[in-house]
CSV table of C-alpha atoms and ligand atoms in Angstrom, one decimal:
chain,number,residue,atom,x,y,z
H,150,MET,CA,72.6,69.6,164.1
H,151,HIS,CA,71.8,72.3,161.6
H,152,GLU,CA,69.8,70.2,159.1
H,153,ARG,CA,66.6,72.1,160.0
H,154,SER,CA,65.7,75.2,158.0
H,155,SER,CA,63.9,78.3,159.2
H,156,ASP,CA,60.9,77.5,157.0
H,157,ASP,CA,58.7,77.1,160.1
H,158,VAL,CA,59.7,80.6,161.3
H,159,ARG,CA,56.9,82.9,160.5
H,160,GLU,CA,57.7,86.0,158.4
H,161,GLU,CA,55.8,88.2,160.9
H,162,HIS,CA,58.2,87.1,163.7
H,163,VAL,CA,61.2,87.8,161.5
H,164,ARG,CA,59.8,91.3,160.8
H,165,ALA,CA,59.0,91.8,164.5
H,166,VAL,CA,62.6,91.1,165.4
H,167,ALA,CA,63.9,93.4,162.6
H,168,GLY,CA,61.6,96.1,163.8
H,169,ARG,CA,62.8,95.9,167.3
H,170,LEU,CA,66.5,95.8,166.2
H,171,ARG,CA,65.8,99.0,164.2
H,172,ALA,CA,64.1,100.8,167.1
H,173,ALA,CA,66.2,99.6,170.1
H,174,ARG,CA,68.8,102.1,171.5
H,175,ALA,CA,70.7,99.1,173.0
H,176,VAL,CA,70.8,95.5,171.8
H,177,THR,CA,72.7,92.6,173.4
H,178,VAL,CA,73.2,89.2,171.7
H,179,LEU,CA,74.4,86.2,173.7
H,180,THR,CA,75.8,83.4,171.5
H,181,GLY,CA,76.6,79.8,172.0
H,182,ALA,CA,78.1,76.9,170.1
H,183,GLY,CA,75.1,76.7,167.7
H,184,VAL,CA,76.2,79.9,165.8
H,185,SER,CA,79.3,78.0,164.8
H,186,ALA,CA,77.6,74.7,163.9
H,187,ALA,CA,77.2,75.7,160.3
H,188,SER,CA,80.9,76.4,160.1
H,189,GLY,CA,81.5,72.8,161.1
H,190,VAL,CA,82.5,73.4,164.7
H,191,PRO,CA,80.9,70.7,166.9
H,192,THR,CA,78.5,71.9,169.7
H,193,PHE,CA,78.9,70.5,173.2
H,194,ARG,CA,75.5,68.9,173.9
H,195,GLY,CA,74.2,68.2,170.4
H,196,ARG,CA,73.9,64.7,168.9
H,197,ASP,CA,77.6,64.7,167.9
H,198,GLY,CA,78.5,67.1,170.6
H,199,LEU,CA,81.9,67.2,172.3
H,200,TRP,CA,80.5,66.3,175.7
H,201,ARG,CA,78.7,63.3,174.3
H,202,ARG,CA,82.1,61.8,173.4
H,203,ARG,CA,84.2,63.0,176.3
H,204,ARG,CA,83.4,63.6,180.0
H,205,VAL,CA,83.7,67.3,180.9
H,206,GLU,CA,85.6,66.4,184.1
H,207,GLU,CA,88.3,64.6,182.1
H,208,LEU,CA,89.2,67.7,180.1
H,209,ALA,CA,87.6,71.0,181.1
H,210,THR,CA,88.5,71.3,184.8
H,211,PRO,CA,91.6,72.6,186.6
H,212,ALA,CA,91.8,69.2,188.4
H,213,ALA,CA,91.9,67.4,185.0
H,214,PHE,CA,94.8,69.6,183.9
H,215,ALA,CA,96.7,69.2,187.1
H,216,ARG,CA,96.4,65.4,186.8
H,217,ASP,CA,97.2,65.1,183.1
H,218,PRO,CA,98.2,68.3,181.2
H,219,ARG,CA,99.3,66.4,178.1
H,220,THR,CA,96.0,64.7,177.5
H,221,VAL,CA,94.1,68.0,178.1
H,222,TRP,CA,96.4,69.8,175.7
H,223,GLU,CA,96.0,67.1,173.0
H,224,TRP,CA,92.3,67.8,173.1
H,225,TYR,CA,92.8,71.6,172.8
H,226,ALA,CA,95.4,71.2,170.1
H,227,GLU,CA,93.0,69.1,168.1
H,228,ARG,CA,90.3,71.7,168.6
H,229,ARG,CA,92.6,74.5,167.5
H,230,ALA,CA,93.5,72.5,164.3
H,231,ALA,CA,89.8,71.8,163.6
H,232,VAL,CA,88.7,75.3,164.2
H,233,ALA,CA,91.5,76.7,162.1
H,234,ARG,CA,90.0,74.8,159.1
H,235,CYS,CA,86.6,76.4,159.7
H,236,VAL,CA,85.4,79.8,158.4
H,237,PRO,CA,82.7,82.1,159.8
H,238,ASN,CA,79.2,81.5,158.5
H,239,ALA,CA,76.2,83.8,157.7
H,240,ALA,CA,75.3,84.0,161.4
H,241,HIS,CA,78.8,85.4,162.3
H,242,GLU,CA,78.7,87.7,159.3
H,243,VAL,CA,75.3,89.2,160.1
H,244,LEU,CA,76.2,89.7,163.8
H,245,SER,CA,79.5,91.3,162.7
H,246,ARG,CA,77.6,93.8,160.5
H,247,TRP,CA,75.1,94.6,163.3
H,248,SER,CA,78.0,95.2,165.7
H,249,ARG,CA,79.4,97.8,163.3
H,250,GLU,CA,76.2,99.4,162.1
H,251,LEU,CA,73.6,99.3,165.0
H,252,PRO,CA,74.2,101.8,167.8
H,253,GLY,CA,74.4,100.3,171.3
H,254,PHE,CA,75.0,96.8,169.9
H,255,LEU,CA,77.0,94.4,172.2
H,256,LEU,CA,78.0,90.8,171.4
H,257,VAL,CA,78.6,88.5,174.4
H,258,THR,CA,79.8,85.0,173.4
H,259,GLN,CA,80.3,81.8,175.3
H,260,ASN,CA,82.3,80.5,172.3
H,261,VAL,CA,86.1,80.2,172.4
H,262,ASP,CA,86.6,79.5,168.7
H,263,GLY,CA,87.3,83.1,167.6
H,264,LEU,CA,84.9,83.0,164.7
H,265,HIS,CA,83.1,86.1,165.7
H,266,GLU,CA,86.4,88.0,165.7
H,267,ARG,CA,87.4,86.5,162.4
H,268,ALA,CA,84.1,87.7,160.9
H,269,GLY,CA,85.2,91.2,162.0
H,270,THR,CA,82.8,91.7,164.9
H,271,ALA,CA,83.5,94.9,166.8
H,272,ASP,CA,84.1,94.5,170.5
H,273,VAL,CA,83.4,90.8,171.4
H,274,VAL,CA,82.9,90.1,175.1
H,275,ARG,CA,84.3,86.6,175.7
H,276,PHE,CA,82.6,85.0,178.6
H,277,HIS,CA,84.5,81.7,178.5
H,278,GLY,CA,87.9,83.0,177.3
H,279,SER,CA,89.6,82.0,174.1
H,280,LEU,CA,91.0,78.9,172.5
H,281,TRP,CA,93.7,81.2,171.0
H,282,GLU,CA,95.1,82.4,174.3
H,283,VAL,CA,97.3,80.8,176.9
H,284,GLY,CA,98.5,81.6,180.3
H,285,CYS,CA,101.2,80.2,182.7
H,286,TRP,CA,99.7,77.4,184.8
H,287,ALA,CA,102.0,78.4,187.7
H,288,GLY,CA,100.8,82.0,187.4
H,289,CYS,CA,104.5,83.2,187.3
H,290,ALA,CA,105.2,86.9,187.3
H,291,GLY,CA,107.5,86.8,184.2
H,292,VAL,CA,104.6,86.8,181.7
H,293,PRO,CA,101.1,88.5,181.3
H,294,ARG,CA,98.2,86.6,182.9
H,295,ARG,CA,97.0,85.7,179.4
H,296,TRP,CA,98.4,86.2,175.9
H,297,ARG,CA,97.5,85.3,172.3
H,298,ASP,CA,99.1,82.2,170.9
H,299,GLU,CA,97.8,81.0,167.5
H,300,ARG,CA,99.9,77.9,167.0
H,301,VAL,CA,98.1,74.9,165.6
H,302,ALA,CA,101.1,72.7,165.7
H,303,PHE,CA,103.2,72.1,168.8
H,304,ASP,CA,106.6,70.4,169.1
H,305,ASP,CA,105.8,69.1,172.5
H,306,LEU,CA,102.7,69.0,174.7
H,307,PRO,CA,102.1,70.6,177.1
H,308,PRO,CA,103.8,73.8,175.7
H,309,ARG,CA,105.9,75.5,178.3
H,310,CYS,CA,105.9,78.9,179.8
H,311,PRO,CA,108.8,80.9,178.2
H,312,SER,CA,109.6,82.5,181.6
H,313,CYS,CA,109.4,79.7,184.2
H,314,GLY,CA,109.1,76.5,182.2
H,315,ALA,CA,105.8,75.5,183.9
H,316,PRO,CA,103.1,74.1,181.5
H,317,LEU,CA,101.1,76.7,179.6
H,318,ARG,CA,97.3,76.4,180.1
H,319,PRO,CA,94.7,77.1,177.5
H,320,GLY,CA,93.0,80.5,177.9
H,321,VAL,CA,89.5,79.1,178.3
H,322,VAL,CA,87.3,79.1,181.4
H,323,TRP,CA,87.1,75.6,182.9
H,324,PHE,CA,84.2,74.3,185.0
H,325,GLY,CA,84.6,75.7,188.6
H,326,GLU,CA,86.6,78.7,187.4
H,327,ALA,CA,85.6,82.4,187.5
H,328,ILE,CA,84.3,84.3,184.4
H,329,PRO,CA,87.1,86.6,183.3
H,330,THR,CA,87.1,90.0,185.0
H,331,GLU,CA,87.1,91.8,181.6
H,332,ALA,CA,83.9,90.1,180.7
H,333,LEU,CA,82.2,90.7,184.1
H,334,GLU,CA,83.1,94.4,183.8
H,335,ARG,CA,80.9,94.6,180.7
H,336,LEU,CA,77.8,93.0,182.4
H,337,GLU,CA,76.2,96.3,183.3
H,338,GLN,CA,76.3,97.4,179.7
H,339,ALA,CA,75.2,94.0,178.5
H,340,LEU,CA,72.1,94.0,180.7
H,341,ALA,CA,71.1,97.6,180.1
H,342,CYS,CA,69.5,96.8,176.7
H,343,GLU,CA,66.0,97.0,175.2
H,344,LEU,CA,66.4,93.9,173.1
H,345,PHE,CA,68.2,90.7,174.2
H,346,LEU,CA,68.8,87.9,171.7
H,347,VAL,CA,70.0,84.5,172.8
H,348,VAL,CA,71.3,82.6,169.8
H,349,GLY,CA,72.5,79.0,169.5
H,350,THR,CA,72.9,78.1,173.1
H,351,SER,CA,71.4,75.3,175.2
H,352,ALA,CA,71.2,77.9,178.0
H,353,VAL,CA,72.2,75.5,180.7
H,354,VAL,CA,75.6,76.8,181.7
H,355,TYR,CA,75.5,79.5,184.4
H,356,PRO,CA,76.2,82.4,184.9
H,357,ALA,CA,75.9,83.0,181.1
H,358,ALA,CA,72.5,81.4,181.0
H,359,GLY,CA,71.3,83.8,183.7
H,360,LEU,CA,72.0,86.9,181.6
H,361,LEU,CA,68.7,86.4,179.8
H,362,ASP,CA,66.6,86.6,183.0
H,363,ALA,CA,68.6,89.5,184.3
H,364,ALA,CA,68.1,91.4,181.1
H,365,ALA,CA,64.3,90.5,181.1
H,366,ALA,CA,64.0,91.6,184.7
H,367,ARG,CA,65.4,95.0,183.6
H,368,GLY,CA,62.8,95.3,180.9
H,369,ALA,CA,64.4,93.9,177.8
H,370,PHE,CA,62.3,92.2,175.2
H,371,THR,CA,63.9,88.7,174.8
H,372,VAL,CA,64.2,86.6,171.7
H,373,GLU,CA,65.7,83.1,171.2
H,374,VAL,CA,67.1,81.8,167.9
H,375,ASN,CA,67.6,78.0,168.0
H,376,PRO,CA,66.4,75.1,165.8
H,377,PHE,CA,65.4,73.2,169.0
H,378,ALA,CA,63.6,74.0,172.2
H,379,THR,CA,66.0,74.8,175.1
H,380,ASP,CA,65.8,75.7,178.8
H,381,ALA,CA,65.4,79.3,177.7
H,382,SER,CA,62.5,78.7,175.3
H,383,GLY,CA,59.8,79.0,177.9
H,384,ARG,CA,61.3,82.2,179.3
H,385,VAL,CA,61.7,84.3,176.2
H,386,ASP,CA,59.1,86.7,174.7
H,387,LEU,CA,59.6,85.2,171.2
H,388,ALA,CA,61.3,82.0,170.1
H,389,LEU,CA,62.4,81.7,166.4
H,390,ARG,CA,62.8,78.0,165.9
H,391,GLY,CA,65.4,77.8,163.1
H,392,PRO,CA,69.2,77.7,162.5
H,393,ALA,CA,71.0,81.0,163.3
H,394,GLU,CA,72.7,81.2,159.9
H,395,ASP,CA,69.3,81.2,158.3
H,396,VAL,CA,67.1,83.1,160.7
H,397,LEU,CA,69.6,85.9,161.3
H,398,ALA,CA,70.1,86.3,157.5
H,399,ARG,CA,66.3,86.6,157.1
H,400,VAL,CA,66.1,89.2,159.9
H,401,ASP,CA,69.1,91.1,158.3
H,402,ALA,CA,67.4,91.1,154.9
H,403,VAL,CA,64.3,92.8,156.4
H,404,LEU,CA,66.5,95.2,158.3
H,405,ARG,CA,68.3,96.3,155.2
H,406,GLY,CA,65.3,96.3,153.0
H,407,ALA,CA,62.1,98.4,153.1
H,408,PRO,CA,60.5,98.6,156.6
H,409,GLY,CA,58.0,95.8,157.0
E,732,OAD,P1,75.6,73.5,173.6
E,732,OAD,O1,76.2,72.4,172.8
E,732,OAD,O2,75.1,73.2,175.0
E,732,OAD,O3,74.3,74.0,172.9
E,732,OAD,C1,74.3,74.3,171.5
E,732,OAD,C2,72.9,74.8,171.1
E,732,OAD,O4,73.0,75.2,169.7
E,732,OAD,C3,71.8,73.8,171.2
E,732,OAD,O5,70.7,74.3,171.9
E,732,OAD,C4,71.4,73.5,169.8
E,732,OAD,O6,70.0,73.2,169.6
E,732,OAD,C5,71.8,74.8,169.1
E,732,OAD,N1,72.1,74.7,167.7
E,732,OAD,C6,72.6,73.7,166.9
E,732,OAD,N2,72.7,74.1,165.6
E,732,OAD,C7,72.3,75.4,165.6
E,732,OAD,C8,72.2,76.3,164.5
E,732,OAD,N3,72.6,76.0,163.3
E,732,OAD,N4,71.8,77.5,164.8
E,732,OAD,C9,71.4,77.9,166.1
E,732,OAD,N5,71.5,77.0,167.1
E,732,OAD,C10,71.9,75.8,166.9
E,732,OAD,O7,76.5,74.8,173.6
E,732,OAD,P2,76.5,76.1,174.5
E,732,OAD,O8,75.2,76.4,174.9
E,732,OAD,O9,77.3,77.1,173.8
E,732,OAD,O10,81.6,76.1,178.3
E,732,OAD,O11,77.3,75.6,175.7
E,732,OAD,C11,77.6,76.4,176.8
E,732,OAD,C12,79.0,76.1,177.4
E,732,OAD,O12,79.0,74.7,177.7
E,732,OAD,C13,80.1,76.3,176.5
E,732,OAD,O13,80.6,77.6,176.4
E,732,OAD,C14,81.2,75.4,177.1
E,732,OAD,C15,80.3,74.2,177.4
E,732,OAD,O14,80.8,73.4,178.3
E,732,OAD,C16,82.8,76.0,178.7
E,732,OAD,O15,83.7,75.4,178.1
E,732,OAD,C17,83.1,76.7,180.0
C-alpha cells in the first residue's frame, strides 16, 4: 500500500503545513492504520487489508467472541506476534518528536498496535483500545477492567482470567462497542485545536471519522495525509497525497530547518 512516494506533494503545501504547525497553539493528529503500513502492519481496507481476507463480524464483534473465543484469540495472537516483529517507522518517529516538542500537541489514534507508544509518543489517546491489553470477559470484580499483557505466546487459547477462570478478552474496541471512557474524556481537548491532521485513515469508521468535521466546525484548519483519496479528502482544507512516513518527514525537515 505504501509504494507511492510523496513526489507529487507540492513543496509549498509541505511548507504551509510546517508553518501552521509552528504557529498553532494547539494541534491534534488523528492516525489510522496507514501510519503503520511502512512498518509492515497490514491495514484493514487496503489491497492486502485484514478485512479483505476475513469478515469483520467473524472476528471483531462481541457476538463472534461469545460464539468462538478460541478462533478470535487465534487471530489476535497472530496479530500480536506479527506486530511484535515490527518497529516504528519515520511517521511514528516524527509524531513522537512533535508530541514532545510542540506545545498543545495531542495524538489520537485508532491503531491498537502500540507503535506510537514504542516510538516514545507522549500521551497517546487510544480510541480503539490496545492489542496489548486484556480484560475479563465475564467482567469479574477480582481484576481491573483492563490491564497490560504483552505475551506473544500462549499455552492455551483463550487465555483465562486469573481471578475467575472466564476467558480473557483482547483490550480492543469491537464493532458495536463503546469508545473507552478515558478516550472520550479527552475529546474536548482534541477538538479545541487550531490545526487538525488526519493521517493514514480511510475515515469511514465512526465516531473517530467524525472528529475531523467536529474540529473543522470549531474553526480548525484541517489537513489529510494519505497516498490515496478517502472519504475525508473532499472535506479537508488541504490534502497531501503521499505516504505518511515520507510526507511527515518532509514537513518535519521544514519545521526543524529555516522558516520557509
Ligand atoms: P483502513 O485500512 O480503513 O485505512 C487505511 C488508510 O491508510 C487507507 O486510506 C490507505 O490509503 C492509507 N494508507 C496506506 N498506506 C499508507 C501510508 N504509507 N501512509 C499513509 N496512509 C496510508 O484503516 P483505518 O482507517 O485505521 O477498527 O481503519 C479504522 C478502523 O477500522 C480501525 O481502527 C479498525 C478497523 O476496523 C476497529 O478495530 C474498531
